[in-house]
Amino acid sequence: MTETEPKEFVASIDSDSRRTPVRVAFVTRRTSPQVRTHDDPYVMTFPEVLFRAATAVEALLLALALLSLFWDAPLEGLADPMQTPNPAKAPWYFLGLQELLHYFPPIVGGVLIPTLVVLALIVIPYFGINIETEGFWLKEPKKRMRALAIVVAALSVFLIVFEVWSVLVPTILIAGIMLLGASPAANSGFRKWLRMKPLSFWIMSWFLTVAIILTVIGTFFRGAGWALVWPWEA
Amino acid sequence: MSLRESIHSARRFLFGDSARAFGSVSAVLLVVLAVVPARDHFREWLHYQNEYQNLIRNRRDGVSLARRFQGGVQQVWLPQLGVVDRCGTCHVAMKEVSLAGIAPQPFHPHPPIPHSLTEFGCVMCHRGQGAATTVAEAHSSTLSWENPVLPARYTESSCGECHEQPLTGTPRLDDGRDLLAQYGCVRCHKVASPEGRTIAPSDHPPGLKHVAEKTSREWIFAWIKNPQSYASSARMPNFQLSDADARDISAFLISQSTPYLPEADQKIPPIPAAAGADAVQQGASVYGEAFCASCHAMQNAAGLMVGGNVGTELTRVGSKVKPEWLAQWIRNPGIYSPRTVMPHYRLEPKNIGLIMSFLGSKTDSDFLSNVHLDPATAEQIAHGKRLVTEKGCASCHDINGVPHPDNFAPDLSAVGSLQLSKIVFLPGMPHTLPDYISAKIRNPHSFGNALKMPQFTLSDSQVESLVTALLAQTTRATTLPAALRMPAPAPSTYEPAGSAGELIKDLRCFSCHKINGRGGDMAPDLTWEGSSVQRAWLVNFLKAPNTLRPALIRRMPKFDLSDEEANTLADYIETVYQTPAFDRNEIDAAKLGASDAAHGKDLFYGKYACNSCHIVDPNKDKGYIGPTLTQVGLRLNAAWIFHWLKNAQALRPGTMELNWNMNDDDARAITAFLMQQKAAAKGASK
Amino acid sequence: MPGLIDDIAGLRNSRVWRSVFRSGSGESNLHRSLAVQQNVFLHLASVKVRRRVLKFSATWYLGTLSLGCFLILITTGILLMLYYHPSVPQAYADMKDLQFVVSAGVFLRNLHRWSAHAMVLLVFAHLFKVFYRGAYRPPREFNWVIGVVLLMLTLFLSYTGYLLPWDQLAFWAITVGSNILAAVPVLGAKIRFLILGGHTVNANALLRFYVLHCVILPLVTVLFVAIHFWRIRKDGGLYVKEKTDDRN
């Protein structure tokens, strides 16, 4: 926050906006809008932004139209409640979830985890640690190392109990990458960059990696009876 | 300007600022979007319609063909049947008979059929995806439509989805359904109509409860190892048993056998086979006179199979049956097997002995020469019983201690709708339902030895017929509007009454004749026989049947009926089996004038050319298809002939006789002519 | 740009034009500001933006492209509605009609389907891009929440549309999805009953999904998109990393 010099002014109440064209801005630590001085150049929304946006949308439409000309949307036989396809798959964006259901009981994989994910997404900006945005290893590295070890170990035990190897591997991998930035002696550019990353970055990256891996497995590597198959065998 | 500079300036021109970039991208987008409607002009069906118009342009009838041609998507919509049928979009010439044999597909005209296209569309019979307007989607099995167009040789199966009764146009379907019944397929598999009626088996697998009385364990062993090596026409399938399994099954079957003769019959002295040099020769004549060959086949010296296929083949019967059993069987088959179709002949013991010596000579020394069985152990018998139970022998045969299994094999009532995705195809075989079913029938064991279905001996054409009949068993048939269903009438439970009724049952008349809807169709329907024939002729015929149709091999057997029995039967037939359509005495043959007869002769040889099929003058006429009419004046009633000539189908549905729809005068004249035909019957009266 | 605009300048001075676009012609920033402010659709946006947010690397235009997908989906969706009956089994027959007899029907359906997939993908990408840029931080935290809501709406829109072709793919995907719902403790089966209009996916479910897909969810989405855009201006424009910023 930038502190503004206090100025003298008279505050009064008047309903005639013509006569009193005075705007008052109370700037505190907790409220928007931000007041900041910068010397960035501005461009007018009309036409600069609008043309760019329209061009972008047109390019998208162009790409989708070409796709639609050469690749037909799937259509299978008439819906038949008596004929269950094997495997029956949800739309691709739910396949990560369906993959979880393979490992966990429905109450965990189908309700608890997605609810927690949505809640987590909503609270992200309100959650103190994200706003501080300090590098995870910058403060109290020993204490945080212990905390990380406990969390990763607990998570690993949980995943091993349910035999969720496809989540366990990226979890350990990301914890390993985190450790690369742990040492203050680390002086390569990459490791310095890792050192500066806050906890929220790590959690989100872990979530994104796991979500992509689960979705890819569910989409391409699951065949009859939800058994693992190669995509070309399915 | 260098290339780089010109590229650079082109880029500046097209994407120099945001408005130029917008304009350039818009231009490309418009071009791509313009391709979309343009693509509609390259649709397959449009190509075929253009081709058709080129085809008819230079034909002499081109103008009228072009007038009847309608462009654009052609559609038959039948909401009650769930049919949207666009086949006519490409098959534009279905009604153009003049293009038959000239135009290539898809421009073949459709052969004439009893149904109209607008009433049923195409896919009701040919299947495939009617809504499609591309060749691949319409004809083949795709991701969005599993049911491809039926190969033309199986098209009759679609008739069977509505029609349960035999039709003149569906020989393959009817044959297939008969085979399902004849080969006992339906004894293990349920094959039900949408109304729930199952196909009843029409084979007669012998009961095995007294089998030890009939044959030896060695014969059973050799038979179950390979039934066709005993009789090439045998219908019993080959279970591909190992020697040990066949040994144990034969041991069990002998061990479970019980005596069958009631005490009264045991007191009758056994009949020995006739001895003597020419006993075999004489036995062959008795066998011939009794017309055993109407039902039983035998390989003759030339290796040709001669005789009917109702009874078992007798080529090697001498190696099979025990003489005591054979004598008892010929004397009265009903005692050993109450449900047999073989009639109870009234043969004299002497003749039975002669037949026995003839049949006893029909042996094959090779058949049992390699079979040597040690006495059975209790273990083997127990194992044999287990095998008999596992293999479902009791589905067909009555066996002591082994109950008839229910639902032994998969229900085939909806096999024609089997989902391809549910089928495990053999490597290399085409992924279609007909191919799968025929492979299953042809060689069940190629699908794994765990399958219980045995190996049947069927010709290619029989397999094709069976596939046709099975493809008719669809779920679609169950969803059709009730008005379209043409179910078979319920089977007749007609029972003739009184002592004549007992005789009819004893002589197994129903094995060949149909009366009031019950019985076989090997011989004429006797429902109106009383209106048809004269009593004197009938009595003679029952006692000594002569040949009505010279072209037929199958003939009425000679049962050696007593006078009393013949009279009882004739009385019953004359009284009971009368048509309500007319009085059999309404035309007095004596009153028919000679001039009528002369006119009738002209009509017989002239206008109606009856001599094409019938013989009146044996020296001159050559008609061998219909019954010989040399003594028809002694055989039939005048009224019957008269009404027969007017409308034969009304009297005997399905007869080969044409429906002449004759006027009264012509019918009367020909009746008069025929009633004069009273040539002395050879061997008719003794 | 000036060349193109000059060509239509005459038109823009006409009375009719002025009655529609009150801002009138002119190259001044005042005119350009008015062009945005006085347009019911554009007034949600600010009249000027910092040049740096227009760099492709800043946003990858993911929000714009998501909106673009939504507009394509609305257009193709309305055209598809002309050929569609939400009843069993006519819905499937309509797919066949689109495929085999409707002019450009295949293209229309393809475009709708691929745009739907693209939108889900783009909205997800948008979310992650915003997160990694740190653009969700105060004062933009509430707009992030609206974004999460829009992601949910996108998924619901896609999911409800998935059933409409009434083919095996649709039927079983929805069956699998709705069975997950049934795992919710106590209320699971009831929620599924409410959504499907029955215990299994049936004709009622098709009708409900149709109404949700074509009426309710699009309206709600339009509303939230409007708030989302309006909040961009209210929260100080698109986020740019300050050169003086010591964070990250």
XYZ file of C-alpha atoms in Angstrom, chain B residues 14 35 45 57 61 81 86 93 136 226 244 260 289 324 337-338 356 368 371 426 489 562 564 614:
24
model
C -2.331 -8.164 -43.175
C -17.025 -24.419 -47.268
C -26.817 -39.623 -52.482
C -31.117 -39.861 -70.274
C -38.257 -44.683 -72.024
C -43.041 -49.494 -36.743
C -34.431 -43.231 -46.723
C -35.405 -47.213 -59.474
C -21.478 -47.150 -45.183
C -19.825 -91.823 -34.129
C -13.163 -94.169 -21.919
C -40.188 -103.885 -20.998
C -45.187 -104.989 -50.015
C -36.260 -111.244 -29.933
C -42.238 -97.386 -27.257
C -45.757 -96.038 -26.671
C -36.595 -110.574 -39.588
C -18.399 -103.782 -34.303
C -15.137 -102.972 -30.196
C -13.098 -66.429 -33.417
C -52.782 -71.346 -35.016
C -59.118 -107.589 -41.166
C -64.002 -105.882 -39.733
C -53.222 -86.653 -64.889
